[in-house]
């Protein structure tokens, strides 16, 4: 099959591209947030922003993953973030429409905001600040979902939407404003630096190892029942961020301590996924225990930080 993958040089995108070995794959990415991408043999790379990309080439599947998902990064680049999740989505939808392709979109659990129902099902509509510092990301992702479903209803485009919950693993960028909690903690612990926790660390997240996300993505693309569906992809096991920090210190054998920073504005206090829809439609559920996934992630980071 012929795949177009926007954001294919990023964390999720690079793992998806690896899983598409044997297919004809084109990656569109401006490399503004990528760090650990090595194009597999035969993969065509177009170095361009998704919102600028246009082509007359036809594809069987268009996967739109291009985004700035790290809070510090998207708050530093709010305009670029909003455009990637609006105009970028439109450009990729148009390629899919003209190709009569399957359109696979990775949204985010951020669309739920400060959820009052945890674990959160897909029919919870969300509670977000539409003009807050996170709105450039969460509201533009919500707009993307609305636009994707508009293409489904108006043009009959075959669309499938993922809402990933805190996916982690090898290649998750750890540095500067790009670092997210797992990769940042692992990197800090391996260097013997304090692990930086925003707020008091009692906020929870439910983590999903990247191999489990790839499995869900491939099933979503292939399974006919996923057409027109929005699917949570994550875990329902809540972990306090402070407990995550302690577990990373334990697994790395580090002597690091924990440094508390001011809480992030509009940061959801709890997050976990109700994935019963994905289990029913895809026959999917996460398989990698958190400790095992963290061990694999630590081992990978040991190799790249020597």
mmCIF file with all atom_site columns, C-alpha atoms in Angstrom, residues 223-296:
data_model
loop_
_atom_site.group_PDB
_atom_site.id
_atom_site.type_symbol
_atom_site.label_atom_id
_atom_site.label_alt_id
_atom_site.label_comp_id
_atom_site.label_asym_id
_atom_site.label_entity_id
_atom_site.label_seq_id
_atom_site.pdbx_PDB_ins_code
_atom_site.Cartn_x
_atom_site.Cartn_y
_atom_site.Cartn_z
_atom_site.occupancy
_atom_site.B_iso_or_equiv
_atom_site.pdbx_formal_charge
_atom_site.auth_seq_id
_atom_site.auth_comp_id
_atom_site.auth_asym_id
_atom_site.auth_atom_id
_atom_site.pdbx_PDB_model_num
ATOM 1  C CA . UNK A 1 223 ? -10.227 -2.648 10.534 1.00 0.00 ? 223 UNK A CA 1
ATOM 2  C CA . UNK A 1 224 ? -13.354 -1.570 8.622  1.00 0.00 ? 224 UNK A CA 1
ATOM 3  C CA . UNK A 1 225 ? -15.310 -1.041 11.852 1.00 0.00 ? 225 UNK A CA 1
ATOM 4  C CA . UNK A 1 226 ? -13.002 1.877  12.716 1.00 0.00 ? 226 UNK A CA 1
ATOM 5  C CA . UNK A 1 227 ? -14.376 4.013  9.862  1.00 0.00 ? 227 UNK A CA 1
ATOM 6  C CA . UNK A 1 228 ? -15.854 7.255  11.183 1.00 0.00 ? 228 UNK A CA 1
ATOM 7  C CA . UNK A 1 229 ? -14.832 6.387  14.740 1.00 0.00 ? 229 UNK A CA 1
ATOM 8  C CA . UNK A 1 230 ? -12.969 8.309  17.441 1.00 0.00 ? 230 UNK A CA 1
ATOM 9  C CA . UNK A 1 231 ? -10.945 5.961  19.641 1.00 0.00 ? 231 UNK A CA 1
ATOM 10 C CA . UNK A 1 232 ? -9.161  6.449  22.934 1.00 0.00 ? 232 UNK A CA 1
ATOM 11 C CA . UNK A 1 233 ? -5.799  4.677  22.914 1.00 0.00 ? 233 UNK A CA 1
ATOM 12 C CA . UNK A 1 234 ? -4.164  4.520  26.313 1.00 0.00 ? 234 UNK A CA 1
ATOM 13 C CA . UNK A 1 235 ? -4.363  2.981  29.764 1.00 0.00 ? 235 UNK A CA 1
ATOM 14 C CA . UNK A 1 236 ? -6.830  3.223  32.617 1.00 0.00 ? 236 UNK A CA 1
ATOM 15 C CA . UNK A 1 237 ? -4.105  2.779  35.279 1.00 0.00 ? 237 UNK A CA 1
ATOM 16 C CA . UNK A 1 238 ? -3.501  6.165  36.909 1.00 0.00 ? 238 UNK A CA 1
ATOM 17 C CA . UNK A 1 239 ? 0.005   6.938  38.178 1.00 0.00 ? 239 UNK A CA 1
ATOM 18 C CA . UNK A 1 240 ? 0.928   9.937  40.303 1.00 0.00 ? 240 UNK A CA 1
ATOM 19 C CA . UNK A 1 241 ? 3.718   11.948 38.693 1.00 0.00 ? 241 UNK A CA 1
ATOM 20 C CA . UNK A 1 242 ? 5.677   11.901 41.950 1.00 0.00 ? 242 UNK A CA 1
ATOM 21 C CA . UNK A 1 243 ? 5.450   8.089  42.018 1.00 0.00 ? 243 UNK A CA 1
ATOM 22 C CA . UNK A 1 244 ? 6.626   7.979  38.394 1.00 0.00 ? 244 UNK A CA 1
ATOM 23 C CA . UNK A 1 245 ? 9.666   10.056 39.357 1.00 0.00 ? 245 UNK A CA 1
ATOM 24 C CA . UNK A 1 246 ? 10.492  7.668  42.197 1.00 0.00 ? 246 UNK A CA 1
ATOM 25 C CA . UNK A 1 247 ? 10.122  4.638  39.916 1.00 0.00 ? 247 UNK A CA 1
ATOM 26 C CA . UNK A 1 248 ? 12.475  6.149  37.326 1.00 0.00 ? 248 UNK A CA 1
ATOM 27 C CA . UNK A 1 249 ? 15.054  6.876  40.036 1.00 0.00 ? 249 UNK A CA 1
ATOM 28 C CA . UNK A 1 250 ? 14.765  3.253  41.177 1.00 0.00 ? 250 UNK A CA 1
ATOM 29 C CA . UNK A 1 251 ? 15.092  1.772  37.683 1.00 0.00 ? 251 UNK A CA 1
ATOM 30 C CA . UNK A 1 252 ? 18.085  3.912  36.753 1.00 0.00 ? 252 UNK A CA 1
ATOM 31 C CA . UNK A 1 253 ? 19.856  3.411  40.094 1.00 0.00 ? 253 UNK A CA 1
ATOM 32 C CA . UNK A 1 254 ? 20.237  7.178  40.214 1.00 0.00 ? 254 UNK A CA 1
ATOM 33 C CA . UNK A 1 255 ? 21.022  9.304  43.256 1.00 0.00 ? 255 UNK A CA 1
ATOM 34 C CA . UNK A 1 256 ? 18.859  12.112 41.912 1.00 0.00 ? 256 UNK A CA 1
ATOM 35 C CA . UNK A 1 257 ? 16.281  13.778 44.092 1.00 0.00 ? 257 UNK A CA 1
ATOM 36 C CA . UNK A 1 258 ? 13.044  15.537 43.111 1.00 0.00 ? 258 UNK A CA 1
ATOM 37 C CA . UNK A 1 259 ? 12.788  19.277 42.479 1.00 0.00 ? 259 UNK A CA 1
ATOM 38 C CA . UNK A 1 260 ? 9.318   20.828 42.623 1.00 0.00 ? 260 UNK A CA 1
ATOM 39 C CA . UNK A 1 261 ? 8.453   23.617 40.186 1.00 0.00 ? 261 UNK A CA 1
ATOM 40 C CA . UNK A 1 262 ? 5.376   25.874 40.053 1.00 0.00 ? 262 UNK A CA 1
ATOM 41 C CA . UNK A 1 263 ? 2.327   24.048 38.620 1.00 0.00 ? 263 UNK A CA 1
ATOM 42 C CA . UNK A 1 264 ? 1.508   24.484 34.949 1.00 0.00 ? 264 UNK A CA 1
ATOM 43 C CA . UNK A 1 265 ? -1.480  26.647 34.137 1.00 0.00 ? 265 UNK A CA 1
ATOM 44 C CA . UNK A 1 266 ? -4.622  24.642 33.235 1.00 0.00 ? 266 UNK A CA 1
ATOM 45 C CA . UNK A 1 267 ? -2.799  21.347 33.808 1.00 0.00 ? 267 UNK A CA 1
ATOM 46 C CA . UNK A 1 268 ? -5.420  18.554 34.218 1.00 0.00 ? 268 UNK A CA 1
ATOM 47 C CA . UNK A 1 269 ? -5.226  17.009 37.717 1.00 0.00 ? 269 UNK A CA 1
ATOM 48 C CA . UNK A 1 270 ? -6.139  13.506 36.501 1.00 0.00 ? 270 UNK A CA 1
ATOM 49 C CA . UNK A 1 271 ? -5.962  11.646 33.220 1.00 0.00 ? 271 UNK A CA 1
ATOM 50 C CA . UNK A 1 272 ? -6.778  8.056  32.275 1.00 0.00 ? 272 UNK A CA 1
ATOM 51 C CA . UNK A 1 273 ? -8.441  6.406  29.291 1.00 0.00 ? 273 UNK A CA 1
ATOM 52 C CA . UNK A 1 274 ? -11.579 4.352  28.967 1.00 0.00 ? 274 UNK A CA 1
ATOM 53 C CA . UNK A 1 275 ? -10.557 2.177  26.008 1.00 0.00 ? 275 UNK A CA 1
ATOM 54 C CA . UNK A 1 276 ? -13.586 -0.094 25.891 1.00 0.00 ? 276 UNK A CA 1
ATOM 55 C CA . UNK A 1 277 ? -14.455 1.134  22.377 1.00 0.00 ? 277 UNK A CA 1
ATOM 56 C CA . UNK A 1 278 ? -11.009 0.232  21.004 1.00 0.00 ? 278 UNK A CA 1
ATOM 57 C CA . UNK A 1 279 ? -11.233 -3.150 22.717 1.00 0.00 ? 279 UNK A CA 1
ATOM 58 C CA . UNK A 1 280 ? -14.646 -3.798 21.180 1.00 0.00 ? 280 UNK A CA 1
ATOM 59 C CA . UNK A 1 281 ? -13.934 -2.574 17.640 1.00 0.00 ? 281 UNK A CA 1
ATOM 60 C CA . UNK A 1 282 ? -10.256 -3.440 17.275 1.00 0.00 ? 282 UNK A CA 1
ATOM 61 C CA . UNK A 1 283 ? -9.770  -6.287 19.713 1.00 0.00 ? 283 UNK A CA 1
ATOM 62 C CA . UNK A 1 284 ? -7.015  -4.127 21.197 1.00 0.00 ? 284 UNK A CA 1
ATOM 63 C CA . UNK A 1 285 ? -5.806  -3.472 24.714 1.00 0.00 ? 285 UNK A CA 1
ATOM 64 C CA . UNK A 1 286 ? -2.422  -2.418 26.121 1.00 0.00 ? 286 UNK A CA 1
ATOM 65 C CA . UNK A 1 287 ? -0.028  -5.267 26.859 1.00 0.00 ? 287 UNK A CA 1
ATOM 66 C CA . UNK A 1 288 ? 3.163   -3.647 28.198 1.00 0.00 ? 288 UNK A CA 1
ATOM 67 C CA . UNK A 1 289 ? 3.270   -3.075 31.975 1.00 0.00 ? 289 UNK A CA 1
ATOM 68 C CA . UNK A 1 290 ? 4.575   0.347  32.973 1.00 0.00 ? 290 UNK A CA 1
ATOM 69 C CA . UNK A 1 291 ? 7.684   -0.995 34.702 1.00 0.00 ? 291 UNK A CA 1
ATOM 70 C CA . UNK A 1 292 ? 8.633   -3.087 31.657 1.00 0.00 ? 292 UNK A CA 1
ATOM 71 C CA . UNK A 1 293 ? 8.104   -0.157 29.299 1.00 0.00 ? 293 UNK A CA 1
ATOM 72 C CA . UNK A 1 294 ? 10.144  2.114  31.536 1.00 0.00 ? 294 UNK A CA 1
ATOM 73 C CA . UNK A 1 295 ? 12.983  -0.447 31.616 1.00 0.00 ? 295 UNK A CA 1
ATOM 74 C CA . UNK A 1 296 ? 13.065  -0.544 27.820 1.00 0.00 ? 296 UNK A CA 1
#
